Structure formats: structure tokens, C-alpha cells
XYZ file of C-alpha atoms in Angstrom:
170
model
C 139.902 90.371 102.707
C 142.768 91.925 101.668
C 143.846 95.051 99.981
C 140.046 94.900 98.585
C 140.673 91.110 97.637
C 138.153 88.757 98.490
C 138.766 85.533 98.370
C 136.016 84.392 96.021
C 137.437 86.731 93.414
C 139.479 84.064 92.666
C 137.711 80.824 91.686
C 140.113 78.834 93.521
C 142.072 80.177 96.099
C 142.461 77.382 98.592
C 140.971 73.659 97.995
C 138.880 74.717 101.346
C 137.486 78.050 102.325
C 140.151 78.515 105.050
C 140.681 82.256 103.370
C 141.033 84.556 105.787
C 143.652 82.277 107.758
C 145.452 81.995 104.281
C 145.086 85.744 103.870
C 146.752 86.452 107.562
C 149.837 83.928 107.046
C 149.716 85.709 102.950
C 149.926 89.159 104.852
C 152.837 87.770 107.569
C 155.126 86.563 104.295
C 154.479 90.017 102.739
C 155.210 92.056 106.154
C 158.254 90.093 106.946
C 159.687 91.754 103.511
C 157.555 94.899 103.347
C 158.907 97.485 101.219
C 162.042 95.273 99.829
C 161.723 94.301 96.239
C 164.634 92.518 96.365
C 162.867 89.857 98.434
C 160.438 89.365 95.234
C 161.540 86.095 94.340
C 161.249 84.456 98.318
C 158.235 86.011 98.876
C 156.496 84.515 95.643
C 157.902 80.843 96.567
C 156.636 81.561 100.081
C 153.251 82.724 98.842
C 153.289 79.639 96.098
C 153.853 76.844 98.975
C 150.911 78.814 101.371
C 148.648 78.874 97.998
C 149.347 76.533 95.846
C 149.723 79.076 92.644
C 149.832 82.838 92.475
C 146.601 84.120 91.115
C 146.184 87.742 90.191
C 144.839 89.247 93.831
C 147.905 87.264 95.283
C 149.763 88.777 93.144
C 148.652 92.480 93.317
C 149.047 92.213 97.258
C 152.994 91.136 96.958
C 153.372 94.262 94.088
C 151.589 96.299 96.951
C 153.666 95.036 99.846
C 157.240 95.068 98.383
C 156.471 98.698 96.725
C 156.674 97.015 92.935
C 154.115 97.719 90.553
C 151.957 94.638 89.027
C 153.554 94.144 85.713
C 156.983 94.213 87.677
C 155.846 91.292 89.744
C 154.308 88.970 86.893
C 157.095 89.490 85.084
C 159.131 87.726 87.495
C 156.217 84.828 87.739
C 155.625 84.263 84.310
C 159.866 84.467 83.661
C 160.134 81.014 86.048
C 158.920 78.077 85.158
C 158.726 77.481 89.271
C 155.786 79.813 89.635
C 152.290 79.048 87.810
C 149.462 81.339 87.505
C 147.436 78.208 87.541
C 146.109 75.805 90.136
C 147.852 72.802 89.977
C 146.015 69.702 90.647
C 147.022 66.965 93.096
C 148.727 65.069 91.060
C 151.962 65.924 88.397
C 152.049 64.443 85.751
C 155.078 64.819 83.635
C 155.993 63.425 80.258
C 159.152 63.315 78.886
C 159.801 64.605 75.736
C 163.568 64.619 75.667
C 164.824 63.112 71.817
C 165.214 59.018 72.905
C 161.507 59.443 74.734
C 160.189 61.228 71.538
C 161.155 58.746 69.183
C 160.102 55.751 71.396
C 156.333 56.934 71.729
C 155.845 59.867 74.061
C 153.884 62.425 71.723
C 151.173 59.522 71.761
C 151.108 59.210 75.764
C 150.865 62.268 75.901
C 147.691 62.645 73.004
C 146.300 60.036 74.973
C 146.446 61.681 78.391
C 145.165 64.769 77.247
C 141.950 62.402 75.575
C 141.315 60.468 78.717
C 141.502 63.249 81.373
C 139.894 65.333 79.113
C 142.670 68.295 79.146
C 145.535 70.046 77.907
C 149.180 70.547 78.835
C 149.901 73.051 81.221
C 145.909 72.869 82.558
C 144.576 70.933 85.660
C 141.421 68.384 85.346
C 137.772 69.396 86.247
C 138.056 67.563 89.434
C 141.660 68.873 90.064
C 142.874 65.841 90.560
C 145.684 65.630 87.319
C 147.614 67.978 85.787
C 149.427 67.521 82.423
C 152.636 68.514 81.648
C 155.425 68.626 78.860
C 158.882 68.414 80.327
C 162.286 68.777 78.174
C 164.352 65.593 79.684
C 163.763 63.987 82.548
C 166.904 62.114 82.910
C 165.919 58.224 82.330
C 166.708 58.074 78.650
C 167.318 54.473 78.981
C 163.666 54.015 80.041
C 162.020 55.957 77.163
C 159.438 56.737 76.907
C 158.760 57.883 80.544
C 156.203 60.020 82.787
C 156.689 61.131 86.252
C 153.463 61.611 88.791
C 154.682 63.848 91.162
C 158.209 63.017 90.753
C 157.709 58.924 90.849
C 159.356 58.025 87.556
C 157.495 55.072 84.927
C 159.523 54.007 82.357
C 159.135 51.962 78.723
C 155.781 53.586 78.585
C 153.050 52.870 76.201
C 149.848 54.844 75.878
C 148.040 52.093 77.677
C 150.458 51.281 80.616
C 150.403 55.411 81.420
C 146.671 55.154 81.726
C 147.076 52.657 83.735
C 149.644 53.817 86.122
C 147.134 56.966 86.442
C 144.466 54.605 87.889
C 146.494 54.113 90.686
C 146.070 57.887 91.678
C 142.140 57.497 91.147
């Protein structure tokens, strides 16, 4: 527990019920900087990598620590694209919408994903295995349309071939 925090107040804190050790090493990041809100932005990365995402009770225990109040703190974490409020699932999965990707096909990949796994952009699968996103440019114009899982680029992408590239991570 923590600052009155359980840790089945969030749904899912850790992907195994290891919460007390994640609280100590949570409450180590937060002493190491207690009372210096300039150290906002390293202790959320810090508290990210230990969590995986920075759920509200995570959240309200940095505020706490570094003598910020609440809003102060998600303002920073919702500002960076870095920092979710979300659990992420195991897998990345990133498609390209840059211009040459667009017009080659990746709006359908990406309807298609989001039919198959049975989510949206931005959210994680039931199992937590996938989650979807929507990236600017990803650099491999050429290759359009392309999808990254967890930063392994696939290029000249068609709704089919990204499906199947995905059952590779089943």
C-alpha cells in the first residue's frame, strides 16, 4: 500500500501481483527526488519503465512525493506522447500513416486490425497481448504502406499480409 493506494485499485497494475515489491522500488524512485518538482519528468519515465504506464494512484504518489499537486503532474503525462495512462500490451503495433503510406493502403490495415483484434487505436487487446497505434511517419516511405511491432518494421503492406505478420506474435 501506498499513500492509501492499494494495488487492486488499479485493474492492472503489474501483469503479476508482485505489488508491494513494485510499490517499494515506486517509493525508492520517488524518495531519490522527494520534494524536487523539477525531477517530474525522470521520475515519471522511471515510474513508466517499473510499471509499464502511469495509472492514477501512480500518479497521485509522484504529485505527493515531488510536492506538485495532481493536475500539475497529468499535465505533464498527458502533454508527452512518451507517457500513457494506459496499459500497453506486449506487443506495438504501429501503422504508418505518413502521406505515401496513406495513399498506398494504410487506413484499411489499420480498419482491419482494429476488426480482427477486436480494438481501437490507442487501446490494448482483452488478452493484452496487441496494442494499436496511429503513428505520423515512420520513416520507410519507400515501403508504404508499413507497420512496426515493437519497432520491427513490415513494409508494402496489405490488409492481409499485416494479419499475417501478427500471427507470428500469437
Amino acid at each position: 500500500m501506498y499513500h492509501g493506494y492499494s494495488c487492486n485499485e488499479e485493474v492492472v497494475l503489474m501483469e503479476t501481483c508482485q505489488c508491494e515489491a513494485k510499490w517499494e522500488e515506486l517509493e525508492k524512485i520517488i524518495d531519490a527526488h522527494r520534494g524536487q518538482p523539477s525531477a517530474l519528468i525522470e521520475v515519471l519515465h522511471q515510474s513508466q519503465e517499473l510499471v509499464g504506464y502511469l495509472p492514477r494512484n501512480v500518479q497521485v504518489a509522484i504529485a505527493d512525493g515531488l510536492g506538485l499537486s495532481l493536475s500539475q503532474v497529468y499535465s505533464v503525462v498527458s502533454f508527452y506522447n512518451h507517457f500513457t495512462t494506459k496499459p500497453k500490451g506486449k506487443y506495438q503495433v504501429s501503422v504508418c500513416m505518413g502521406t505515401a503510406c496513406f495513399v498506398k493502403g494504410a487506413p484499411a490495415i489499420l480498419e482491419r486490425l482494429e476488426q480482427e483484434l477486436g480494438t481501437k487505436v490507442g487501446d490494448t487487446t482483452a488478452d493484452g497481448r496487441f496494442t494499436i497505434n496511429q503513428v505520423r511517419c515512420l520513416g520507410c516511405c519507400a515501403l508504404g504502406p508499413v507497420m512496426t511491432v515493437n519497432q520491427k518494421a513490415h513494409g508494402r503492406l496489405t490488409p492481409d499480409t499485416a494479419l499475417e505478420i501478427l500471427k507470428e506474435y500469437q
